[in-house]
Amino acid sequence: MMDWRLTSFHEFSADQLYDILQLRTEVFVVEQACAYLEVDGKDKEALHLTGVRDGVIEAYARLLPPGTAYEEASIGRVIVRPNLRGTGLGKALLHRSMEAVYHHLNADRIKIQAQEYALPFYEKAGFVAVTSSYLDDGIPHVDMIHHVNKK
């Protein structure tokens, strides 16, 4: 069973922070062969959603308050361990991330910088592309927006 945890930066132990940064580096720097500044100075302002099973972080997303990366709140560094991709864990992570942004960050919209290959994944969650494809660190991206569903 997955244990979902929403944590501020200052609540992390050194070991938890190390595990998160190691996972992010494994995926975004090594796996994607992309040399960039992964630790970008925004983590201290963020909420961090982790999916933990048997003491191992299996899924992770960074939730940024409005005004941190964009005018809107943002979800980024969305990761599911490679051996768990395609299991529905990414969908659960994204939906929990969106709920946390709307509830804990009191936002009414979310802006993301999606890698182009992941557009269908984000579109299924209600995100809409607001830019054409562009290169960021050599990887095609598209900016997308999600508006809170007001009922």
Coordinates of N, CA, C and O in Angstrom, one line a residue:
M1 N 0.8 -1.2 0.0 CA 0.0 0.0 0.0 C 0.9 1.3 0.0 O 1.9 1.3 0.7
M2 N 0.5 2.2 -0.8 CA 1.3 3.4 -0.9 C 0.9 4.4 0.2 O -0.3 4.6 0.5
D3 N 1.9 4.9 0.8 CA 1.7 5.9 1.9 C 2.0 7.3 1.3 O 3.2 7.6 0.9
W4 N 1.0 8.1 1.1 CA 1.2 9.5 0.5 C 1.5 10.5 1.5 O 0.8 10.5 2.5
R5 N 2.5 11.3 1.3 CA 3.0 12.3 2.3 C 3.2 13.6 1.6 O 3.9 13.7 0.6
L6 N 2.6 14.6 2.2 CA 2.8 16.0 1.7 C 3.6 16.7 2.8 O 3.2 16.8 4.0
T7 N 4.8 17.2 2.4 CA 5.8 17.7 3.3 C 6.4 19.0 2.9 O 6.6 19.2 1.7
S8 N 6.7 19.9 3.8 CA 7.4 21.1 3.5 C 8.9 20.7 3.5 O 9.3 19.7 4.1
F9 N 9.7 21.5 2.9 CA 11.1 21.3 2.8 C 11.8 21.1 4.2 O 12.6 20.2 4.4
H10 N 11.4 21.9 5.1 CA 12.0 22.0 6.4 C 11.6 20.8 7.3 O 12.2 20.6 8.3
E11 N 10.5 20.0 6.9 CA 10.1 18.9 7.6 C 10.9 17.6 7.2 O 10.8 16.6 7.9
F12 N 11.6 17.7 6.1 CA 12.4 16.5 5.7 C 13.6 16.2 6.6 O 14.3 17.1 7.1
S13 N 13.9 14.9 6.8 CA 15.1 14.6 7.5 C 16.2 14.7 6.4 O 15.9 14.7 5.2
A14 N 17.4 14.7 6.8 CA 18.5 14.7 5.8 C 18.4 13.5 4.9 O 18.7 13.6 3.6
D15 N 18.1 12.3 5.4 CA 18.0 11.1 4.6 C 16.9 11.2 3.6 O 17.0 10.8 2.4
Q16 N 15.7 11.7 4.0 CA 14.6 11.9 3.1 C 15.0 12.8 1.9 O 14.7 12.5 0.7
L17 N 15.6 13.9 2.3 CA 16.0 14.9 1.3 C 17.0 14.3 0.3 O 16.9 14.5 -0.9
Y18 N 17.9 13.6 0.8 CA 18.9 12.9 0.0 C 18.3 11.9 -1.0 O 18.6 11.9 -2.2
D19 N 17.3 11.1 -0.5 CA 16.6 10.2 -1.3 C 15.9 10.8 -2.5 O 15.9 10.4 -3.6
I20 N 15.2 12.0 -2.2 CA 14.5 12.7 -3.2 C 15.4 13.3 -4.2 O 15.2 13.1 -5.4
L21 N 16.5 13.9 -3.8 CA 17.4 14.5 -4.7 C 18.1 13.5 -5.6 O 18.4 13.7 -6.8
Q22 N 18.4 12.3 -5.0 CA 19.0 11.2 -5.7 C 18.0 10.7 -6.8 O 18.4 10.5 -8.0
L23 N 16.8 10.5 -6.5 CA 15.8 10.1 -7.4 C 15.6 11.1 -8.6 O 15.6 10.7 -9.7
R24 N 15.5 12.4 -8.2 CA 15.3 13.4 -9.2 C 16.6 13.4 -10.2 O 16.4 13.6 -11.4
T25 N 17.8 13.3 -9.6 CA 19.0 13.3 -10.4 C 19.0 12.1 -11.3 O 19.4 12.2 -12.5
E26 N 18.7 10.9 -10.8 CA 18.7 9.7 -11.6 C 17.8 9.8 -12.8 O 18.1 9.4 -13.9
V27 N 16.6 10.4 -12.6 CA 15.6 10.5 -13.7 C 15.9 11.7 -14.6 O 16.1 11.5 -15.8
F28 N 16.0 12.9 -14.1 CA 16.1 14.1 -14.9 C 17.5 14.4 -15.5 O 17.6 15.1 -16.5
V29 N 18.5 14.0 -14.8 CA 19.9 14.3 -15.3 C 20.4 13.0 -16.0 O 20.9 13.1 -17.2
V30 N 20.4 11.9 -15.3 CA 21.1 10.7 -15.9 C 20.2 10.0 -16.9 O 20.6 9.9 -18.1
E31 N 19.0 9.6 -16.6 CA 18.1 8.9 -17.5 C 17.9 9.7 -18.8 O 17.9 9.2 -19.9
Q32 N 17.6 11.0 -18.6 CA 17.3 11.9 -19.7 C 18.5 12.5 -20.4 O 18.4 13.3 -21.3
A33 N 19.7 12.2 -19.9 CA 21.0 12.7 -20.4 C 20.9 14.2 -20.6 O 21.2 14.7 -21.7
C34 N 20.6 14.9 -19.5 CA 20.4 16.3 -19.6 C 21.1 17.0 -18.4 O 20.7 16.9 -17.3
A35 N 22.2 17.6 -18.8 CA 23.0 18.4 -17.8 C 22.3 19.7 -17.5 O 22.3 20.6 -18.4
Y36 N 21.7 19.9 -16.3 CA 21.1 21.2 -16.0 C 21.1 21.3 -14.5 O 21.4 20.3 -13.7
L37 N 20.8 22.5 -14.0 CA 20.8 22.7 -12.5 C 19.6 22.1 -11.9 O 18.6 22.8 -11.8
E38 N 19.6 20.9 -11.5 CA 18.4 20.2 -10.9 C 18.0 20.8 -9.6 O 16.8 21.0 -9.4
V39 N 18.9 21.1 -8.8 CA 18.6 21.8 -7.5 C 18.7 23.3 -7.8 O 19.7 23.9 -7.9
D40 N 17.5 23.9 -8.0 CA 17.3 25.2 -8.6 C 16.9 26.3 -7.7 O 16.6 27.4 -8.1
G41 N 16.9 26.0 -6.4 CA 16.6 27.1 -5.4 C 15.1 27.2 -5.1 O 14.7 28.1 -4.3
K42 N 14.3 26.4 -5.7 CA 12.8 26.5 -5.4 C 12.3 25.5 -4.4 O 11.2 25.6 -4.0
D43 N 13.1 24.5 -4.0 CA 12.6 23.5 -3.2 C 12.2 24.0 -1.8 O 11.3 23.4 -1.2
K44 N 12.9 25.0 -1.3 CA 12.6 25.5 0.1 C 11.2 26.1 0.2 O 10.6 26.1 1.2
E45 N 10.7 26.6 -1.0 CA 9.3 27.2 -1.0 C 8.2 26.2 -1.3 O 7.1 26.6 -1.2
A46 N 8.6 25.0 -1.7 CA 7.6 24.1 -2.3 C 7.0 23.2 -1.2 O 7.6 23.0 -0.1
L47 N 5.9 22.6 -1.6 CA 5.4 21.4 -0.9 C 5.9 20.2 -1.7 O 6.0 20.3 -2.9
H48 N 6.2 19.1 -1.0 CA 6.7 17.9 -1.7 C 5.8 16.7 -1.5 O 5.6 16.4 -0.3
L49 N 5.3 16.2 -2.5 CA 4.4 15.0 -2.4 C 5.2 13.7 -2.7 O 5.8 13.6 -3.8
T50 N 5.2 12.8 -1.8 CA 5.9 11.6 -2.0 C 5.0 10.4 -1.8 O 4.1 10.4 -0.9
G51 N 5.2 9.4 -2.6 CA 4.5 8.1 -2.5 C 5.5 7.1 -2.0 O 6.5 6.9 -2.7
V52 N 5.3 6.7 -0.8 CA 6.3 5.8 -0.1 C 5.7 4.4 0.1 O 4.6 4.3 0.6
R53 N 6.5 3.4 -0.2 CA 6.1 2.0 0.0 C 7.3 1.3 0.6 O 8.4 1.3 0.0
D54 N 7.1 0.6 1.7 CA 8.2 -0.1 2.4 C 9.5 0.8 2.5 O 10.6 0.3 2.3
G55 N 9.3 2.0 2.9 CA 10.4 2.9 3.2 C 11.1 3.5 2.0 O 12.1 4.2 2.1
V56 N 10.6 3.2 0.8 CA 11.2 3.6 -0.5 C 10.3 4.6 -1.2 O 9.1 4.4 -1.3
I57 N 10.8 5.8 -1.6 CA 10.1 6.7 -2.4 C 9.9 6.2 -3.8 O 10.8 6.0 -4.5
E58 N 8.6 5.9 -4.1 CA 8.3 5.3 -5.4 C 7.8 6.4 -6.4 O 7.8 6.2 -7.6
A59 N 7.2 7.5 -5.9 CA 6.7 8.6 -6.7 C 6.9 9.9 -6.0 O 7.0 9.9 -4.7
Y60 N 7.1 10.9 -6.8 CA 7.4 12.2 -6.2 C 6.9 13.3 -7.1 O 7.0 13.2 -8.4
A61 N 6.5 14.5 -6.5 CA 6.2 15.7 -7.3 C 6.5 16.9 -6.4 O 6.2 16.8 -5.2
R62 N 6.9 17.9 -7.0 CA 7.2 19.2 -6.3 C 6.0 20.2 -6.7 O 5.8 20.4 -7.8
L63 N 5.4 20.8 -5.6 CA 4.3 21.7 -5.8 C 4.8 23.1 -5.4 O 5.1 23.3 -4.2
L64 N 4.7 24.0 -6.4 CA 5.2 25.3 -6.1 C 4.0 26.3 -6.0 O 3.1 26.3 -6.8
P65 N 4.1 27.2 -5.0 CA 3.1 28.2 -4.8 C 3.1 29.2 -5.9 O 4.1 29.4 -6.6
P66 N 1.9 29.9 -6.1 CA 1.9 30.9 -7.1 C 3.0 31.9 -6.8 O 3.3 32.2 -5.7
G67 N 3.6 32.4 -7.9 CA 4.6 33.4 -7.8 C 6.0 32.9 -7.6 O 7.0 33.6 -7.6
T68 N 6.2 31.5 -7.6 CA 7.5 30.9 -7.4 C 8.2 30.7 -8.8 O 9.2 31.2 -9.0
A69 N 7.5 29.9 -9.6 CA 8.1 29.6 -10.9 C 7.3 30.4 -12.0 O 7.8 30.9 -12.9
Y70 N 6.0 30.5 -11.7 CA 5.1 31.3 -12.6 C 4.1 32.1 -11.8 O 4.1 31.9 -10.5
E71 N 3.3 32.9 -12.4 CA 2.3 33.6 -11.7 C 1.3 32.6 -11.0 O 0.8 32.8 -9.9
E72 N 1.1 31.5 -11.7 CA 0.2 30.4 -11.2 C 1.0 29.5 -10.3 O 2.2 29.4 -10.4
A73 N 0.3 28.7 -9.6 CA 0.9 27.6 -8.9 C 1.4 26.6 -9.9 O 1.0 26.6 -11.1
S74 N 2.3 25.7 -9.5 CA 2.9 24.8 -10.5 C 3.2 23.4 -9.9 O 3.4 23.3 -8.7
I75 N 3.1 22.4 -10.7 CA 3.6 21.1 -10.4 C 4.7 20.7 -11.2 O 4.7 20.9 -12.5
G76 N 5.8 20.2 -10.7 CA 7.0 19.8 -11.4 C 7.7 18.7 -10.8 O 7.3 18.2 -9.8
R77 N 8.8 18.3 -11.5 CA 9.6 17.2 -11.0 C 8.8 15.9 -10.8 O 9.0 15.2 -9.8
V78 N 7.8 15.7 -11.6 CA 6.9 14.6 -11.5 C 7.6 13.3 -11.9 O 8.1 13.1 -13.0
I79 N 7.8 12.4 -10.9 CA 8.6 11.2 -11.1 C 7.8 9.9 -10.6 O 7.3 9.9 -9.5
V80 N 7.9 8.9 -11.4 CA 7.5 7.5 -10.9 C 8.7 6.7 -11.2 O 9.3 6.8 -12.3
R81 N 9.1 5.8 -10.3 CA 10.3 5.0 -10.5 C 10.1 4.2 -11.8 O 9.0 3.7 -12.1
P82 N 11.1 4.0 -12.6 CA 11.0 3.4 -13.9 C 10.3 2.0 -13.9 O 9.5 1.7 -14.8
N83 N 10.5 1.2 -12.9 CA 9.9 -0.1 -12.8 C 8.4 -0.1 -12.5 O 7.7 -1.1 -12.6
L84 N 7.9 1.1 -12.1 CA 6.5 1.2 -11.8 C 5.7 2.1 -12.8 O 4.5 2.4 -12.6
R85 N 6.4 2.5 -13.9 CA 5.7 3.3 -14.9 C 4.7 2.4 -15.6 O 4.9 1.2 -15.8
G86 N 3.5 3.0 -16.0 CA 2.5 2.2 -16.7 C 1.6 1.4 -15.7 O 0.7 0.7 -16.2
T87 N 1.7 1.6 -14.4 CA 0.9 0.9 -13.4 C -0.2 1.8 -12.9 O -1.0 1.3 -12.1
G88 N -0.4 3.0 -13.3 CA -1.4 3.9 -12.8 C -0.9 4.8 -11.7 O -1.6 5.7 -11.2
L89 N 0.4 4.5 -11.2 CA 0.9 5.3 -10.1 C 1.1 6.8 -10.5 O 0.9 7.7 -9.7
G90 N 1.5 7.0 -11.8 CA 1.7 8.4 -12.2 C 0.4 9.2 -12.2 O 0.3 10.3 -11.8
K91 N -0.7 8.5 -12.6 CA -2.0 9.1 -12.6 C -2.4 9.5 -11.2 O -2.9 10.6 -10.9
A92 N -2.2 8.5 -10.3 CA -2.5 8.8 -8.9 C -1.7 10.0 -8.3 O -2.2 10.8 -7.6
L93 N -0.4 10.0 -8.7 CA 0.5 11.0 -8.2 C 0.0 12.4 -8.7 O -0.1 13.4 -8.0
L94 N -0.3 12.5 -10.0 CA -0.8 13.7 -10.6 C -2.1 14.2 -9.9 O -2.2 15.4 -9.6
H95 N -3.0 13.3 -9.8 CA -4.3 13.8 -9.2 C -4.1 14.2 -7.7 O -4.7 15.2 -7.3
R96 N -3.3 13.5 -7.0 CA -3.0 13.9 -5.6 C -2.3 15.2 -5.6 O -2.5 16.1 -4.7
S97 N -1.4 15.4 -6.5 CA -0.7 16.7 -6.6 C -1.6 17.9 -6.9 O -1.5 18.9 -6.3
M98 N -2.5 17.7 -7.9 CA -3.5 18.7 -8.2 C -4.4 19.0 -7.0 O -4.6 20.2 -6.7
E99 N -4.9 18.0 -6.3 CA -5.7 18.2 -5.1 C -4.9 19.0 -4.1 O -5.5 19.9 -3.5
A100 N -3.7 18.7 -3.9 CA -2.9 19.4 -2.9 C -2.6 20.8 -3.3 O -2.7 21.7 -2.4
V101 N -2.4 21.1 -4.5 CA -2.2 22.5 -5.0 C -3.5 23.3 -4.7 O -3.4 24.4 -4.2
Y102 N -4.6 22.8 -5.1 CA -5.8 23.5 -5.0 C -6.2 23.7 -3.5 O -6.8 24.7 -3.1
H103 N -6.0 22.7 -2.7 CA -6.4 22.7 -1.3 C -5.4 23.5 -0.4 O -5.7 24.3 0.3
H104 N -4.1 23.1 -0.5 CA -3.1 23.6 0.4 C -2.4 24.9 -0.1 O -1.9 25.7 0.8
L105 N -2.4 25.1 -1.4 CA -1.8 26.3 -1.9 C -2.8 27.4 -2.3 O -2.5 28.4 -2.8
N106 N -4.1 27.0 -2.1 CA -5.2 27.9 -2.4 C -5.2 28.5 -3.8 O -5.4 29.7 -3.9
A107 N -4.8 27.7 -4.7 CA -4.7 28.2 -6.1 C -6.0 28.0 -6.9 O -6.7 27.1 -6.5
D108 N -6.2 28.7 -8.0 CA -7.3 28.4 -8.8 C -6.9 27.9 -10.2 O -7.7 27.6 -11.1
R109 N -5.6 27.8 -10.4 CA -5.1 27.3 -11.7 C -3.6 26.8 -11.5 O -2.9 27.3 -10.5
I110 N -3.2 25.9 -12.3 CA -1.9 25.3 -12.2 C -1.3 25.4 -13.6 O -1.9 25.0 -14.6
K111 N 0.0 25.8 -13.6 CA 0.8 25.9 -14.9 C 1.9 24.8 -14.8 O 2.6 24.8 -13.7
I112 N 2.1 24.1 -15.8 CA 3.2 23.1 -15.8 C 4.0 23.3 -17.1 O 3.5 23.8 -18.1
Q113 N 5.2 22.8 -17.1 CA 6.1 22.8 -18.2 C 6.2 21.3 -18.5 O 7.0 20.6 -17.9
A114 N 5.4 20.8 -19.4 CA 5.3 19.4 -19.7 C 6.3 19.0 -20.8 O 6.4 19.7 -21.8
Q115 N 7.0 17.9 -20.6 CA 7.8 17.3 -21.7 C 6.8 16.9 -22.8 O 5.7 16.3 -22.5
E116 N 7.1 17.2 -24.1 CA 6.2 17.0 -25.2 C 5.6 15.5 -25.2 O 4.4 15.4 -25.5
Y117 N 6.5 14.6 -25.0 CA 6.0 13.2 -25.1 C 4.9 12.9 -24.0 O 4.1 12.0 -24.2
A118 N 4.8 13.7 -23.0 CA 3.8 13.4 -21.9 C 2.5 14.2 -22.1 O 1.6 14.2 -21.2
L119 N 2.4 15.0 -23.2 CA 1.1 15.8 -23.4 C -0.1 14.9 -23.2 O -1.0 15.4 -22.5
P120 N -0.3 13.8 -23.8 CA -1.5 13.0 -23.6 C -1.8 12.7 -22.2 O -3.0 12.7 -21.7
F121 N -0.8 12.4 -21.4 CA -1.0 12.1 -20.0 C -1.6 13.3 -19.2 O -2.6 13.2 -18.5
Y122 N -1.1 14.5 -19.5 CA -1.6 15.7 -18.8 C -2.9 16.1 -19.4 O -3.8 16.6 -18.7
E123 N -3.1 15.9 -20.7 CA -4.4 16.3 -21.3 C -5.5 15.5 -20.7 O -6.6 16.0 -20.4
K124 N -5.3 14.2 -20.4 CA -6.3 13.3 -19.8 C -6.7 13.9 -18.4 O -7.8 13.6 -17.9
A125 N -5.8 14.6 -17.7 CA -6.1 15.2 -16.4 C -6.7 16.6 -16.5 O -6.9 17.2 -15.5
G126 N -6.9 17.0 -17.7 CA -7.6 18.3 -17.9 C -6.7 19.5 -18.2 O -7.1 20.6 -18.3
F127 N -5.4 19.3 -18.4 CA -4.5 20.3 -18.7 C -4.6 20.7 -20.2 O -4.9 19.8 -21.0
V128 N -4.4 22.0 -20.5 CA -4.6 22.4 -21.9 C -3.3 23.1 -22.3 O -2.8 24.0 -21.5
A129 N -2.7 22.8 -23.5 CA -1.5 23.5 -24.0 C -1.8 24.9 -24.2 O -2.8 25.3 -24.8
V130 N -0.8 25.8 -23.8 CA -0.9 27.2 -24.0 C 0.3 27.8 -24.8 O 0.3 29.0 -25.0
T131 N 1.2 26.9 -25.1 CA 2.3 27.3 -26.0 C 2.5 26.2 -27.1 O 2.0 25.1 -27.0
S132 N 3.3 26.6 -28.1 CA 3.8 25.6 -29.0 C 5.0 24.9 -28.4 O 5.5 25.3 -27.3
S133 N 5.4 23.9 -29.0 CA 6.6 23.1 -28.5 C 7.8 24.0 -28.6 O 8.0 24.7 -29.5
Y134 N 8.7 23.9 -27.6 CA 9.9 24.6 -27.5 C 11.0 23.8 -26.8 O 10.6 22.9 -26.0
L135 N 12.2 24.0 -27.1 CA 13.3 23.3 -26.4 C 13.7 24.0 -25.1 O 13.9 25.2 -25.1
D136 N 13.8 23.2 -24.1 CA 14.3 23.6 -22.8 C 15.4 22.6 -22.4 O 15.0 21.4 -22.2
D137 N 16.6 23.0 -22.3 CA 17.7 22.1 -22.0 C 17.8 20.9 -23.0 O 18.1 19.8 -22.7
G138 N 17.4 21.2 -24.3 CA 17.5 20.3 -25.4 C 16.3 19.3 -25.4 O 16.3 18.4 -26.3
I139 N 15.3 19.5 -24.6 CA 14.2 18.5 -24.6 C 12.9 19.3 -24.9 O 12.7 20.4 -24.4
P140 N 12.1 18.8 -25.9 CA 10.9 19.5 -26.3 C 9.9 19.6 -25.1 O 9.6 18.6 -24.5
H141 N 9.4 20.8 -24.9 CA 8.4 21.0 -23.8 C 7.2 21.8 -24.4 O 7.3 22.5 -25.4
V142 N 6.1 21.8 -23.6 CA 4.9 22.6 -23.9 C 4.4 23.1 -22.6 O 4.3 22.3 -21.6
D143 N 4.1 24.4 -22.5 CA 3.5 24.9 -21.3 C 2.0 24.6 -21.3 O 1.3 24.7 -22.3
M144 N 1.4 24.2 -20.1 CA 0.0 23.8 -20.0 C -0.6 24.4 -18.8 O 0.1 24.7 -17.8
I145 N -1.9 24.6 -18.9 CA -2.7 25.2 -17.7 C -3.8 24.3 -17.4 O -4.5 23.7 -18.3
H146 N -4.1 24.2 -16.1 CA -5.3 23.5 -15.6 C -6.0 24.5 -14.7 O -5.4 25.2 -13.8
H147 N -7.3 24.7 -14.9 CA -8.2 25.6 -14.1 C -9.0 24.7 -13.1 O -9.5 23.6 -13.5
V148 N -9.1 25.2 -11.9 CA -9.9 24.5 -10.9 C -11.4 24.3 -11.5 O -11.9 25.2 -12.1
N149 N -11.9 23.1 -11.2 CA -13.3 22.8 -11.7 C -14.2 23.4 -10.7 O -14.4 22.9 -9.6
K150 N -14.8 24.5 -11.0 CA -15.8 25.2 -10.1 C -17.2 24.6 -10.3 O -17.7 24.8 -11.4
K151 N -17.7 24.0 -9.3 CA -19.1 23.4 -9.4 C -20.1 24.2 -8.6 O -19.8 24.8 -7.6

